[in-house]
Short mmCIF file of C-alpha atoms in Angstrom, two decimals:
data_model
loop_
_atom_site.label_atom_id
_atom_site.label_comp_id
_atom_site.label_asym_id
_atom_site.label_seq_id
_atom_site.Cartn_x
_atom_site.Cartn_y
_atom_site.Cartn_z
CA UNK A 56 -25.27 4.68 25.02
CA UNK A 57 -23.00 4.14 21.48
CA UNK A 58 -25.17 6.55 20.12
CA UNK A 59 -25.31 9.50 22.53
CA UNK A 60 -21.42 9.28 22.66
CA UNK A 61 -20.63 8.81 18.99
CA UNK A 62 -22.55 12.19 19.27
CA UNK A 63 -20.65 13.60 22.32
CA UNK A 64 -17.39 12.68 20.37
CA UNK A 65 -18.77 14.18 17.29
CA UNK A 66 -19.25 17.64 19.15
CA UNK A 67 -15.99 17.53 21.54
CA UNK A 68 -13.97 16.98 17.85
CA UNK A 69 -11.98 20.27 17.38
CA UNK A 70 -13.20 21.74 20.44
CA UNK A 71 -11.69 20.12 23.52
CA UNK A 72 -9.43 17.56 22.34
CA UNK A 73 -8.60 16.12 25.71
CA UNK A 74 -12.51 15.31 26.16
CA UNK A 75 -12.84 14.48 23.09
CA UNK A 76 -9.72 11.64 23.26
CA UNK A 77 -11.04 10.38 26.56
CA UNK A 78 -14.48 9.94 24.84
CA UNK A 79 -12.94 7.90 21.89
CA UNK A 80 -11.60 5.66 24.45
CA UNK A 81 -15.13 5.15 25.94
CA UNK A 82 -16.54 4.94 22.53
CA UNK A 83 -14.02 2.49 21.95
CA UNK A 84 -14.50 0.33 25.33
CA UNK A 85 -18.33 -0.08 24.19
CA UNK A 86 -17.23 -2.51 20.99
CA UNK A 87 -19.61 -5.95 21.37
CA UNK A 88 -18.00 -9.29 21.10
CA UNK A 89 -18.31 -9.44 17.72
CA UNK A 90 -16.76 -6.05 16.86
CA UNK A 91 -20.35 -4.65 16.30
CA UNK A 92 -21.31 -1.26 18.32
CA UNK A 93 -24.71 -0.78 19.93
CA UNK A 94 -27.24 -3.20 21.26
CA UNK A 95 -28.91 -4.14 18.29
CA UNK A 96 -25.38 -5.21 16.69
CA UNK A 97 -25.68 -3.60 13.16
CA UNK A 98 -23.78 -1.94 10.63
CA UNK A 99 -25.08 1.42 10.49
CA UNK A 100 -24.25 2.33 14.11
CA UNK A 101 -20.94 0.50 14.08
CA UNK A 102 -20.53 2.56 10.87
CA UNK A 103 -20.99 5.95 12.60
CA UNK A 104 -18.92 4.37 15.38
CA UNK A 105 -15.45 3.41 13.07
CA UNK A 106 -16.05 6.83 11.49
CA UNK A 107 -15.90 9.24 14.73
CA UNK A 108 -13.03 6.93 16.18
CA UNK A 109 -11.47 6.94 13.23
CA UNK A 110 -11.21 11.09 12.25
CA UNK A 111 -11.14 11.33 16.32
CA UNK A 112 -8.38 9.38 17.43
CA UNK A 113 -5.35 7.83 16.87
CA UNK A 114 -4.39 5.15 20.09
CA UNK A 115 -3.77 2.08 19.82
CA UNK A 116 -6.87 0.91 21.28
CA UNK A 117 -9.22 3.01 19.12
CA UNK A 118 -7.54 2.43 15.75
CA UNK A 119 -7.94 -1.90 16.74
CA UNK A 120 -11.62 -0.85 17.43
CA UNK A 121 -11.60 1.36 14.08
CA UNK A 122 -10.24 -2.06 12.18
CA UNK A 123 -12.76 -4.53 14.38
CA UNK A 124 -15.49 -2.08 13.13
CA UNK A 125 -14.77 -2.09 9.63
CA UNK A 126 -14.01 -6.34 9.87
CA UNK A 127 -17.53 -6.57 11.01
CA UNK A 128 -18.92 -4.64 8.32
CA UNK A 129 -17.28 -6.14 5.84
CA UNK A 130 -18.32 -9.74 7.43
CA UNK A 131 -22.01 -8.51 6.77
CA UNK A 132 -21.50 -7.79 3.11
CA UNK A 133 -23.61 -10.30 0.59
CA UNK A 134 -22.89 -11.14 -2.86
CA UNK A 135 -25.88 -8.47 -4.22
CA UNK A 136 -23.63 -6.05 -3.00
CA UNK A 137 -26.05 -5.01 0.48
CA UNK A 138 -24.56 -4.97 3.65
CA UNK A 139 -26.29 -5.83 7.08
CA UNK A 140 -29.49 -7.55 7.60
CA UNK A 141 -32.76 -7.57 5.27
CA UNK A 142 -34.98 -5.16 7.66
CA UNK A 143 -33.30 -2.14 6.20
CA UNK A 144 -30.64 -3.05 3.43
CA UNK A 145 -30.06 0.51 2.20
CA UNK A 146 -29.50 2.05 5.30
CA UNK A 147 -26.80 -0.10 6.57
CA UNK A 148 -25.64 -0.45 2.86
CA UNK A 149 -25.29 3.18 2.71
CA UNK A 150 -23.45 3.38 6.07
CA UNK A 151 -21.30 0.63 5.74
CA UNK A 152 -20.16 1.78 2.30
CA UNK A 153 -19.33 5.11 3.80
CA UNK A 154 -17.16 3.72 6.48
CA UNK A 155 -15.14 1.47 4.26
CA UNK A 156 -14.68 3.72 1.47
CA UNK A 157 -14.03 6.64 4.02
CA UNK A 158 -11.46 4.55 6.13
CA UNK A 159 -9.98 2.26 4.11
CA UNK A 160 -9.64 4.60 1.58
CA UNK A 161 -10.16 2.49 -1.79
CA UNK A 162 -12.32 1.29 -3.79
CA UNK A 163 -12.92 -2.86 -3.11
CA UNK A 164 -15.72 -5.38 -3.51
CA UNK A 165 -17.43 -4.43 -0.46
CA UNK A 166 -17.48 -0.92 -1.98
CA UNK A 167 -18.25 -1.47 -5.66
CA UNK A 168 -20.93 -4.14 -5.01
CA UNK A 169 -22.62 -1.61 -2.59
CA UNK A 170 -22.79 1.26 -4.79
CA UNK A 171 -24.12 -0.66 -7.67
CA UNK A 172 -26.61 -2.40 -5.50
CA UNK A 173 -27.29 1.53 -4.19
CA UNK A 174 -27.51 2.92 -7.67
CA UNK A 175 -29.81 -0.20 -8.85
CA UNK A 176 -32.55 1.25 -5.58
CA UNK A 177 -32.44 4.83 -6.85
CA UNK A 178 -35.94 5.89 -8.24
CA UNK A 179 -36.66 8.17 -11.38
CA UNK A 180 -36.21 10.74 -9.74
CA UNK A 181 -33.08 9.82 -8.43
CA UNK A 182 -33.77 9.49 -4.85
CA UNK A 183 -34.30 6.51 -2.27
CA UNK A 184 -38.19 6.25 -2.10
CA UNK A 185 -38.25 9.94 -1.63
CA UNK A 186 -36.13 9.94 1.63
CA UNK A 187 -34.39 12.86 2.02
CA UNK A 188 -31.98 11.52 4.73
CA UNK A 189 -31.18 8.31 2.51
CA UNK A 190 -30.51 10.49 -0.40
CA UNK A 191 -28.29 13.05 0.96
CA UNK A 192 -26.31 9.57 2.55
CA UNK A 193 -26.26 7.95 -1.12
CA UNK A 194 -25.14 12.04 -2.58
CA UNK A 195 -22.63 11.52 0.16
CA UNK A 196 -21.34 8.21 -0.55
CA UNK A 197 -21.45 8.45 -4.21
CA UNK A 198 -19.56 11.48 -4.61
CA UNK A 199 -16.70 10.18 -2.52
CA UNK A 200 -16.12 7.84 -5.73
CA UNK A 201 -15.31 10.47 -8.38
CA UNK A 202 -12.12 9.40 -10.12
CA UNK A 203 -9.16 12.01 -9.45
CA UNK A 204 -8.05 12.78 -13.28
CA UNK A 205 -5.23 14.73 -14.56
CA UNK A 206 -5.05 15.85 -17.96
CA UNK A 207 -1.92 17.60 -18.91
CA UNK A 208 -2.53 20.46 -21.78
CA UNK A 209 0.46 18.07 -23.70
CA UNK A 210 -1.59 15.04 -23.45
CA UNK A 211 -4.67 16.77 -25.88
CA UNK A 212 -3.96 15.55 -29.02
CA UNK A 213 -6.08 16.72 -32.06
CA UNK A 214 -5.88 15.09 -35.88
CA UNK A 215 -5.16 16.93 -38.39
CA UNK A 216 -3.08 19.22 -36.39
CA UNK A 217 -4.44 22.12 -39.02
CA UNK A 218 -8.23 22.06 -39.02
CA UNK A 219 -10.65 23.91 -41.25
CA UNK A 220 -14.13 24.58 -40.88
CA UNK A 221 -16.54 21.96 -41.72
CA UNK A 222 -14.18 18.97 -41.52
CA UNK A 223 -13.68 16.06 -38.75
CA UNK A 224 -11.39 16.20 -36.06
CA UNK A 225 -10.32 13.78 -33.83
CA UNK A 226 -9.07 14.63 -30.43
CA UNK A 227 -7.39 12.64 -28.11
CA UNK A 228 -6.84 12.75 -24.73
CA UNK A 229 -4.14 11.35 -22.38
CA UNK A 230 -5.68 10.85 -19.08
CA UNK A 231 -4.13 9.68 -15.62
CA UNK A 232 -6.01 8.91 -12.20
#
């Protein structure tokens, strides 16, 4: 049932907003005991879960659910940086990184860990075992984590100020995130 409305909610977003808020609060009335979503209790779907309540809806009720998501991700984390149980570490790893980093915004332990435990699984050719759907996830995840740099043109600095052909230069650069 979490599933086929984290999907309902998904398509109602933008489109009927008064279905769509009454099916965040049903979304949100399905949280387990233990803040999980779904009947298997595990990180991937209450990933999905946080992440449609959380671009959906703004109550009370669903942003406690949004935070009771995210606290029982973050309870699932390990020290090797995966997240969720051993039958499928880089799926939930690559959910539950998304819904952290997407929600809460920064960049913390539960985050870095994951992505260099994600980065460590990636084969030669740069992909999870071939899987298209974990790759575009990790392409997804990953790129959220770009650094947001500002260089001003008076923050290039080059030495000597006069250059000639032939002859070293040293530039540098003042750079601010």
């Amino acid at each position: 049932e979490v599933q086929d409305t984290v999907l309902g909610l998904w398509f109602l977003a933008g489109f009927d907003d008064s279905m769509a808020s009454k099916t965040a609060q049903k979304l949100a009335s399905l949280q387990n005991l233990d803040s999980s979503f779904g009947p298997a209790h595990d990180v991937a779907t209450t990933a999905r879960a946080a992440l449609m309540l959380a671009a959906t809806s703004s109550t009370p009720s669903t942003l406690l659910a949004v935070q009771h998501g995210l606290d029982f991700i973050a309870s699932k984390a390990h020290p090797d940086g995966t997240i969720g149980d051993e039958s499928d570490p880089a799926h939930d790893t690559l959910w539950g990184v998304f819904a952290v980093q997407s929600i809460a915004g920064e960049l913390n332990n539960i985050v870095s860990s994951g992505l260099i435990y994600l980065a460590s699984r990636l084969d030669s050719q740069s992909s999870f075992e071939a899987d298209p759907y974990l790759t575009a996830l990790y392409v997804t995840v990953a790129g959220q984590n770009r650094p947001d740099l500002l260089v001003a043109p008076r923050g290039i600095h080059v030495d000597p100020a006069v250059t000639e052909t032939g002859h070293p230069v040293t530039v540098t650069v003042d750079v601010r995130n």
